[in-house]
Short mmCIF file of C-alpha atoms and ligand atoms in Angstrom, two decimals:
data_model
loop_
_atom_site.label_atom_id
_atom_site.label_comp_id
_atom_site.label_asym_id
_atom_site.label_seq_id
_atom_site.Cartn_x
_atom_site.Cartn_y
_atom_site.Cartn_z
CA MET T 300 -61.14 66.23 -2.46
CA THR T 301 -58.97 63.91 -0.39
CA TYR T 302 -60.06 64.04 3.24
CA SER T 303 -57.05 62.26 4.75
CA TYR T 304 -53.63 61.84 3.14
CA LEU T 305 -52.98 58.71 5.21
CA SER T 306 -50.52 56.51 3.37
CA HIS T 307 -49.31 53.59 5.50
CA LEU T 308 -47.91 52.57 8.89
CA TYR T 309 -44.22 52.10 9.58
CA CYS T 310 -41.97 50.94 12.39
CA PRO T 311 -39.55 53.64 13.62
CA LYS T 312 -37.26 50.91 14.94
CA CYS T 313 -36.88 48.34 12.15
CA GLY T 314 -38.48 50.13 9.21
CA THR T 315 -41.09 47.47 8.38
CA THR T 316 -44.20 48.97 6.77
CA TYR T 317 -47.81 47.92 7.36
CA ASP T 318 -51.13 48.35 5.60
CA ALA T 319 -53.13 51.05 7.39
CA ALA T 320 -56.42 49.68 6.09
CA GLN T 321 -56.04 46.71 8.46
CA ARG T 322 -56.19 46.81 12.26
CA GLN T 323 -52.60 46.91 13.49
CA GLN T 324 -51.16 46.94 16.99
CA LEU T 325 -47.39 46.75 17.56
CA CYS T 326 -44.72 45.95 14.98
CA GLU T 327 -43.55 42.35 14.94
CA CYS T 328 -40.34 43.62 16.57
CA GLY T 329 -42.35 44.98 19.53
CA SER T 330 -42.02 48.66 18.66
CA PRO T 331 -44.98 51.05 18.34
CA LEU T 332 -46.05 51.84 14.77
CA LEU T 333 -46.28 55.36 13.41
CA VAL T 334 -48.58 56.80 10.76
CA ALA T 335 -47.20 58.09 7.44
CA TYR T 336 -48.96 60.52 5.10
CA ASP T 337 -48.48 61.39 1.46
CA LEU T 338 -46.93 64.74 2.34
CA GLU T 339 -45.62 65.37 -1.16
CA ARG T 340 -49.08 65.32 -2.67
CA LEU T 341 -50.54 67.23 0.28
CA ALA T 342 -47.92 69.97 -0.18
CA GLN T 343 -49.07 70.40 -3.77
CA GLU T 344 -52.78 70.33 -3.07
CA ARG T 345 -53.24 72.37 0.13
CA THR T 346 -51.89 75.44 1.86
CA PRO T 347 -52.38 76.82 5.39
CA GLU T 348 -54.91 79.26 3.91
CA ASP T 349 -57.22 76.34 3.14
CA ILE T 350 -57.33 75.59 6.85
CA ALA T 351 -57.63 79.14 8.17
CA GLY T 352 -61.41 79.41 7.89
CA ARG T 353 -62.33 76.01 9.26
CA ARG T 354 -64.13 75.20 12.51
CA PRO T 355 -61.92 75.68 15.58
CA ASP T 356 -61.45 72.04 16.55
CA LEU T 357 -58.69 69.53 15.84
CA TRP T 358 -60.49 68.12 12.79
CA ARG T 359 -59.47 71.26 10.91
CA TYR T 360 -56.25 69.30 10.28
CA HIS T 361 -58.07 66.30 8.79
CA GLU T 362 -55.60 65.96 5.92
CA LEU T 363 -52.92 65.16 8.51
CA LEU T 364 -55.15 62.81 10.51
CA PRO T 365 -55.81 59.12 9.80
CA VAL T 366 -59.62 59.09 9.58
CA GLN T 367 -60.56 58.48 5.94
CA SER T 368 -64.18 59.46 5.99
CA GLU T 369 -65.73 62.43 7.76
CA ARG T 370 -68.71 60.19 8.58
CA ASN T 371 -66.62 58.23 11.07
CA ILE T 372 -65.61 61.18 13.20
CA VAL T 373 -66.53 60.89 16.86
CA SER T 374 -66.22 64.37 18.28
CA LEU T 375 -67.22 66.30 21.38
CA GLY T 376 -65.75 69.52 20.00
CA GLU T 377 -62.14 68.94 21.11
CA GLY T 378 -59.14 71.01 20.10
CA MET T 379 -58.07 74.58 19.30
CA THR T 380 -57.51 75.30 22.96
CA PRO T 381 -56.29 78.77 23.94
CA LEU T 382 -52.63 79.65 23.66
CA ILE T 383 -52.40 82.59 26.00
CA LEU T 384 -49.68 84.83 27.34
CA VAL T 385 -49.20 84.49 31.12
CA PRO T 386 -47.27 87.71 31.70
CA VAL T 387 -47.42 87.94 35.48
CA LEU T 388 -46.29 84.37 36.05
CA GLY T 389 -43.75 84.94 33.27
CA ALA T 390 -42.37 88.05 34.98
CA ASP T 391 -42.21 86.13 38.25
CA MET T 392 -39.82 83.64 36.65
CA ASP T 393 -38.13 86.16 34.32
CA ILE T 394 -39.59 84.71 31.11
CA ALA T 395 -41.28 87.68 29.45
CA ASP T 396 -42.65 85.67 26.55
CA LEU T 397 -44.25 82.79 28.47
CA HIS T 398 -47.36 81.21 26.96
CA MET T 399 -49.70 78.58 28.30
CA LYS T 400 -51.44 76.16 25.97
CA ASP T 401 -54.45 75.36 28.13
CA GLU T 402 -55.86 71.87 27.69
CA GLY T 403 -57.92 72.24 30.87
CA ILE T 404 -60.99 73.39 28.95
CA ILE T 405 -61.17 70.49 26.52
CA PRO T 406 -63.96 67.84 26.79
CA THR T 407 -63.23 65.47 29.72
CA GLY T 408 -60.88 68.10 31.21
CA SER T 409 -57.58 66.74 29.92
CA PHE T 410 -55.75 66.63 26.61
CA LYS T 411 -56.36 62.86 26.56
CA ALA T 412 -59.55 63.84 24.71
CA ARG T 413 -57.42 64.49 21.61
CA GLY T 414 -55.97 61.00 21.52
CA ALA T 415 -59.36 59.50 22.32
CA ALA T 416 -61.21 61.46 19.63
CA VAL T 417 -58.84 60.40 16.87
CA GLY T 418 -58.13 56.92 18.26
CA VAL T 419 -61.80 56.05 18.77
CA SER T 420 -62.83 57.53 15.41
CA ARG T 421 -60.23 55.47 13.60
CA ALA T 422 -61.15 52.34 15.62
CA LYS T 423 -64.77 52.84 14.59
CA GLU T 424 -63.68 53.26 10.97
CA LEU T 425 -61.77 49.96 11.19
CA GLY T 426 -64.85 48.20 12.55
CA VAL T 427 -63.75 47.80 16.17
CA SER T 428 -66.63 46.94 18.51
CA GLU T 429 -64.74 46.36 21.77
CA LEU T 430 -61.56 47.91 23.09
CA ALA T 431 -59.49 47.64 26.27
CA MET T 432 -56.87 49.79 27.95
CA PRO T 433 -54.91 50.36 31.17
CA THR T 434 -54.84 53.95 32.40
CA ASN T 435 -53.72 56.29 35.16
CA GLY T 436 -57.17 57.83 34.94
CA ASN T 437 -57.51 60.60 32.38
CA ALA T 438 -56.95 58.46 29.30
CA GLY T 439 -59.44 55.85 30.50
CA ALA T 440 -62.01 58.55 31.21
CA ALA T 441 -61.59 60.09 27.77
CA TRP T 442 -61.59 56.77 25.91
CA ALA T 443 -64.59 55.46 27.85
CA LEU T 444 -66.60 58.57 27.05
CA TYR T 445 -65.64 58.75 23.37
CA ALA T 446 -66.17 55.00 23.02
CA ALA T 447 -69.66 55.44 24.48
CA ARG T 448 -70.38 58.08 21.86
CA ALA T 449 -69.10 55.74 19.15
CA GLY T 450 -71.13 52.78 20.42
CA ILE T 451 -67.93 50.84 21.18
CA ARG T 452 -67.73 48.74 24.33
CA SER T 453 -64.71 49.51 26.53
CA THR T 454 -62.84 47.66 29.26
CA ILE T 455 -60.75 49.96 31.45
CA VAL T 456 -58.29 48.98 34.20
CA MET T 457 -56.82 51.65 36.47
CA PRO T 458 -54.90 51.83 39.78
CA VAL T 459 -57.04 52.14 42.91
CA ASP T 460 -55.17 55.37 43.62
CA ALA T 461 -56.07 57.07 40.32
CA PRO T 462 -58.03 60.32 40.70
CA LYS T 463 -61.54 59.41 41.83
CA ILE T 464 -63.24 61.59 39.23
CA THR T 465 -61.69 59.59 36.39
CA ARG T 466 -63.09 56.41 37.92
CA ASN T 467 -66.53 58.03 37.94
CA GLU T 468 -66.19 59.20 34.36
CA CYS T 469 -65.52 55.64 33.23
CA ALA T 470 -68.33 54.22 35.33
CA VAL T 471 -70.94 56.73 34.24
CA SER T 472 -70.13 56.09 30.58
CA GLY T 473 -70.93 52.41 31.01
CA ALA T 474 -67.38 51.08 30.62
CA ASP T 475 -66.42 47.72 32.12
CA LEU T 476 -64.22 49.25 34.79
CA TYR T 477 -61.72 47.46 37.03
CA LEU T 478 -59.40 48.84 39.70
CA VAL T 479 -56.04 47.25 40.39
CA ASP T 480 -54.16 47.40 43.65
CA GLY T 481 -50.96 48.38 41.84
CA LEU T 482 -49.49 50.64 39.15
CA ILE T 483 -50.42 51.33 35.54
CA SER T 484 -47.83 48.73 34.54
CA ASP T 485 -49.82 46.13 36.51
CA ALA T 486 -53.04 47.31 34.85
CA GLY T 487 -51.24 46.89 31.52
CA ARG T 488 -50.46 43.23 32.17
CA ILE T 489 -54.09 42.53 33.10
CA VAL T 490 -55.29 44.25 29.91
CA GLY T 491 -52.74 42.25 27.91
CA ARG T 492 -54.28 39.02 29.15
CA ALA T 493 -57.83 40.22 28.41
CA VAL T 494 -56.79 41.22 24.87
CA GLN T 495 -55.37 37.74 24.29
CA GLU T 496 -58.29 35.92 25.80
CA PHE T 497 -61.21 37.90 24.31
CA GLY T 498 -59.68 39.29 21.12
CA LEU T 499 -60.22 42.91 22.15
CA TYR T 500 -58.71 45.89 20.33
CA ASP T 501 -55.73 46.92 22.46
CA ALA T 502 -55.94 50.69 22.98
CA SER T 503 -53.00 50.78 25.44
CA THR T 504 -50.62 53.72 25.04
CA LEU T 505 -48.83 53.34 21.68
CA LYS T 506 -50.13 49.80 21.13
CA GLU T 507 -52.42 51.22 18.48
CA PRO T 508 -50.97 53.82 16.11
CA TYR T 509 -53.68 56.52 16.11
CA ARG T 510 -53.81 58.02 19.60
CA ILE T 511 -50.54 59.81 18.92
CA GLU T 512 -52.06 61.39 15.81
CA GLY T 513 -54.70 63.04 17.98
CA LYS T 514 -52.12 64.32 20.43
CA LYS T 515 -50.03 65.56 17.52
CA THR T 516 -52.62 68.28 16.94
CA MET T 517 -51.24 70.20 19.95
CA GLY T 518 -48.12 70.81 17.85
CA LEU T 519 -50.15 71.76 14.77
CA GLU T 520 -52.21 74.21 16.81
CA ILE T 521 -49.20 75.85 18.46
CA ALA T 522 -47.71 76.47 15.00
CA GLU T 523 -50.95 77.82 13.55
CA GLN T 524 -51.73 79.95 16.60
CA LEU T 525 -48.30 81.57 16.33
CA GLY T 526 -48.90 82.38 12.66
CA TRP T 527 -46.89 79.32 11.46
CA GLU T 528 -43.89 80.51 13.45
CA LEU T 529 -42.41 78.40 16.21
CA PRO T 530 -41.49 79.13 19.82
CA ASP T 531 -37.94 78.55 21.09
CA VAL T 532 -38.95 76.06 23.77
CA ILE T 533 -41.94 73.77 24.39
CA LEU T 534 -42.27 72.10 27.79
CA TYR T 535 -44.42 69.01 28.21
CA PRO T 536 -45.28 66.84 31.25
CA THR T 537 -44.10 63.42 30.18
CA GLY T 538 -45.59 60.10 31.26
CA GLY T 539 -45.94 57.76 28.29
CA GLY T 540 -44.56 60.62 26.25
CA VAL T 541 -47.19 60.37 23.53
CA GLY T 542 -47.85 64.10 23.52
CA LEU T 543 -44.18 64.95 23.18
CA ILE T 544 -43.61 62.40 20.43
CA GLY T 545 -46.75 63.72 18.75
CA ILE T 546 -45.68 67.37 18.91
CA HIS T 547 -42.27 66.44 17.47
CA LYS T 548 -43.92 64.44 14.67
CA ALA T 549 -46.30 67.30 13.90
CA LEU T 550 -43.52 69.86 13.60
CA LYS T 551 -41.47 67.59 11.34
CA GLU T 552 -44.51 67.05 9.09
CA LEU T 553 -45.14 70.80 8.89
CA ARG T 554 -41.51 71.36 7.99
CA GLU T 555 -41.69 68.73 5.27
CA LEU T 556 -44.86 70.34 3.92
CA GLY T 557 -43.11 73.69 3.86
CA TRP T 558 -45.82 75.20 6.08
CA ILE T 559 -43.11 76.29 8.53
CA ASP T 560 -39.69 77.57 7.57
CA ALA T 561 -37.46 74.60 6.74
CA GLU T 562 -34.37 76.55 7.80
CA ARG T 563 -35.80 77.42 11.19
CA LYS T 564 -34.65 75.17 14.01
CA LEU T 565 -37.40 73.20 15.74
CA PRO T 566 -38.25 74.29 19.30
CA ARG T 567 -36.15 72.65 22.02
CA LEU T 568 -38.49 70.09 23.52
CA VAL T 569 -38.43 69.58 27.28
CA ALA T 570 -39.72 66.41 28.94
CA VAL T 571 -40.86 67.30 32.45
CA GLN T 572 -41.24 64.49 34.98
CA ALA T 573 -41.83 64.15 38.71
CA GLU T 574 -38.84 63.35 40.93
CA GLY T 575 -40.85 60.35 42.15
CA CYS T 576 -41.06 58.95 38.62
CA ALA T 577 -38.26 60.13 36.35
CA PRO T 578 -37.12 57.31 34.05
CA ILE T 579 -36.75 59.59 31.02
CA VAL T 580 -34.79 62.17 33.00
CA GLU T 581 -32.37 59.50 34.22
CA ALA T 582 -31.89 58.11 30.73
CA TRP T 583 -31.38 61.59 29.26
CA ARG T 584 -28.80 62.52 31.91
CA GLU T 585 -26.80 59.43 31.00
CA GLY T 586 -27.20 59.98 27.27
CA ARG T 587 -29.00 56.68 26.82
CA THR T 588 -31.48 55.94 24.01
CA GLU T 589 -33.85 53.92 26.18
CA SER T 590 -35.07 54.22 29.77
CA GLU T 591 -35.10 51.70 32.58
CA PHE T 592 -38.08 50.74 34.73
CA PHE T 593 -38.33 53.28 37.58
CA PRO T 594 -39.09 51.28 40.74
CA ASN T 595 -41.63 52.32 43.41
CA SER T 596 -42.73 55.36 41.46
CA GLU T 597 -44.96 57.85 43.24
CA THR T 598 -46.20 61.39 42.58
CA VAL T 599 -49.32 63.53 43.01
CA ALA T 600 -49.06 64.28 39.30
CA PHE T 601 -50.80 61.05 38.46
CA GLY T 602 -50.81 61.46 34.69
CA ILE T 603 -47.02 61.27 34.61
CA ASN T 604 -46.61 58.29 36.89
CA VAL T 605 -45.37 55.93 34.17
CA PRO T 606 -42.34 53.91 35.32
CA LYS T 607 -41.45 52.57 31.87
CA ALA T 608 -42.86 53.94 28.63
CA LEU T 609 -43.10 51.84 25.47
CA GLY T 610 -42.18 54.90 23.40
CA ASP T 611 -39.28 56.02 25.61
CA PHE T 612 -36.80 55.76 22.71
CA LEU T 613 -38.95 58.12 20.64
CA VAL T 614 -39.18 60.64 23.49
CA LEU T 615 -35.41 60.58 23.95
CA GLU T 616 -34.88 60.89 20.20
CA ALA T 617 -37.11 63.99 20.18
CA LEU T 618 -35.05 65.51 23.01
CA TYR T 619 -31.69 64.79 21.33
CA GLU T 620 -32.85 65.89 17.86
CA THR T 621 -34.13 69.25 19.09
CA ASN T 622 -31.35 69.95 21.62
CA GLY T 623 -33.97 69.69 24.32
CA CYS T 624 -33.63 68.32 27.84
CA ALA T 625 -35.42 66.45 30.61
CA VAL T 626 -36.16 67.87 34.05
CA ALA T 627 -37.51 66.33 37.26
CA ILE T 628 -39.61 68.35 39.72
CA SER T 629 -40.50 67.40 43.30
CA ASP T 630 -44.13 67.16 44.35
CA GLU T 631 -43.58 69.90 46.89
CA THR T 632 -42.25 72.26 44.22
CA LEU T 633 -45.00 71.53 41.72
CA LEU T 634 -47.73 72.01 44.32
CA ARG T 635 -46.23 75.38 45.22
CA GLU T 636 -46.16 76.30 41.54
CA GLN T 637 -49.81 75.25 41.17
CA GLU T 638 -50.72 77.81 43.81
CA THR T 639 -48.50 80.47 42.24
CA ALA T 640 -50.14 80.02 38.82
CA ALA T 641 -53.60 80.33 40.33
CA ARG T 642 -52.70 83.38 42.40
CA LEU T 643 -50.85 85.25 39.66
CA GLU T 644 -52.84 84.26 36.58
CA GLY T 645 -56.16 82.82 37.74
CA ALA T 646 -55.09 79.55 36.15
CA PHE T 647 -55.98 76.49 38.21
CA VAL T 648 -53.71 74.11 36.35
CA CYS T 649 -53.39 70.37 36.95
CA PRO T 650 -50.35 69.11 38.92
CA GLU T 651 -48.72 67.93 35.66
CA GLY T 652 -49.12 71.43 34.20
CA ALA T 653 -47.76 72.92 37.40
CA ALA T 654 -44.66 70.72 37.02
CA VAL T 655 -44.13 72.26 33.60
CA PHE T 656 -44.21 75.82 34.96
CA ALA T 657 -41.84 74.80 37.75
CA ALA T 658 -39.49 73.33 35.14
CA ALA T 659 -39.58 76.56 33.10
CA ARG T 660 -38.69 78.49 36.24
CA LYS T 661 -35.81 76.11 36.98
CA LEU T 662 -34.44 76.17 33.43
CA ARG T 663 -34.59 79.97 33.27
CA ALA T 664 -32.74 80.23 36.61
CA ALA T 665 -30.07 77.88 35.26
CA GLY T 666 -29.76 79.94 32.07
CA TRP T 667 -30.88 77.03 29.85
CA ILE T 668 -33.79 79.22 28.77
CA ALA T 669 -32.27 82.52 27.66
CA ALA T 670 -33.72 85.98 28.26
CA GLY T 671 -36.22 86.92 25.56
CA GLU T 672 -36.95 83.41 24.35
CA LYS T 673 -40.51 82.46 23.46
CA VAL T 674 -41.63 79.61 25.68
CA VAL T 675 -44.78 77.47 25.47
CA ALA T 676 -45.85 75.49 28.54
CA LEU T 677 -48.45 72.77 28.11
CA ASN T 678 -51.06 72.64 30.83
CA THR T 679 -52.42 69.22 30.02
CA GLY T 680 -55.53 69.29 32.19
CA ALA T 681 -57.85 71.08 34.55
CA GLY T 682 -56.89 71.57 38.18
CA ILE T 683 -60.48 70.81 39.15
CA LYS T 684 -59.96 67.16 38.21
CA TYR T 685 -57.60 66.88 41.21
CA PRO T 686 -59.50 68.58 44.04
CA ASP T 687 -57.41 66.87 46.71
CA THR T 688 -54.11 68.47 45.68
CA VAL T 689 -55.22 71.67 47.38
CA SER T 690 -55.89 71.66 51.10
CA VAL T 691 -57.55 74.67 52.63
CA GLU T 692 -58.55 75.88 56.02
CA VAL T 693 -61.48 78.22 55.73
CA PRO T 694 -63.22 80.03 58.57
CA VAL T 695 -66.83 78.98 59.05
CA LEU T 696 -69.17 81.80 60.04
CA ARG T 697 -72.45 81.77 61.83
CA PRO T 698 -75.15 83.74 59.97
CA ASP T 699 -74.66 86.94 61.96
CA ASP T 700 -70.82 86.86 62.04
CA SER T 701 -68.95 89.33 59.85
CA VAL T 702 -65.86 88.95 57.74
CA THR T 703 -62.64 90.52 58.94
CA ARG T 704 -59.93 92.08 56.84
C1 LIG G 886 -51.53 61.40 30.60
C2 LIG G 886 -51.19 62.73 31.09
C3 LIG G 886 -49.92 63.30 30.89
C4 LIG G 886 -48.81 62.54 30.23
O1 LIG G 886 -49.09 62.36 28.88
P1 LIG G 886 -48.20 61.43 27.95
O2 LIG G 886 -48.50 61.93 26.59
O3 LIG G 886 -48.65 60.04 28.17
O4 LIG G 886 -46.79 61.63 28.32
C5 LIG G 886 -49.72 64.59 31.32
N1 LIG G 886 -50.68 65.29 31.94
C6 LIG G 886 -51.91 64.79 32.16
C7 LIG G 886 -52.94 65.62 32.86
C8 LIG G 886 -52.21 63.49 31.74
O5 LIG G 886 -53.43 63.00 31.96
ZN1 LIG G 887 -40.31 46.99 13.95
#
């Protein structure tokens, strides 16, 4: 029985192919590399029924993942997160069929665990002993923790302003952690120099080909959880855009396998960004195929503060190919939405997830989302990882005081 149908790596920009059995980073042309599978053979040898009874984690899709041997899997039980109807919030924004894919309950509290699980497992399989990466927090936390479990040494560089908890997650896992008085792009340049100097495996966003394969499983799960049917719209908070590229890749692979209806249009993908960091939104508005560096970026939704993404052209391609769009949300609006989601649904979503709900509300009001459409909103992390986004004033009682109502 073939465990993985991994075939080779290829460049989506210039078409050059690479041997997947070797460690690879970027294409010679500077583009990220993507993973190809032998889908023709897989289509003949497996059906969705083969998967149905497997353990509810992302490794149930191992045929469509790059890890060759089950022995190399580094897992904390990630994946198969709930896809739940949020009817009250949906009614509040006039989207009756609104679903939340909740990544807040995954190990490390953000969907970055998916990319880390698959990326670290594959790195281990390829014999990597030391890796390095820049991060806005959640990715570094996830990679540091999974690397610890794999016995791989990690060097992580993050902005001083990144959420404090992610700093602690890296530190407690024994990573070599550095803070930079700057943005993730500055952290990236520092990591680039360390990679050159010490020969480390570069685990920066899209500089190794396997993180995206882990994030892809969000798309596989959405399809399976909806009985191999697809929603009309999927909204995703977009920083580096890996999750959105991954979901698009997953749906195209399922279509090629014939596991979803080949005639059925793919869901319209929506890239949601913060007004304070909206390079993809600007590029999409102007119909461009690449984004420009967004200067002085700033937002409370730290995971999507990425002023220039290496895979921007793939994000934009996914939007154009699916008739999707890109939307920017202000911090004020997303913080209000975070409160609304908690009050109406008991869902304490992360600021990035709140931006997605705010975008759904905006697109429904504008008529871009039609009445009756099935909409999936990705909540990419737990609200409790960002305790400072909520400020409260609570009365303090003395022991014999009483509550009022
Ligand atoms: C990293 C991150 C994002 C953005 O993910 P990309 O795939 O890089 O676009 C969104 N939300 C949270 C909580 C994140 O940590
Ligand atoms: Zn290339």
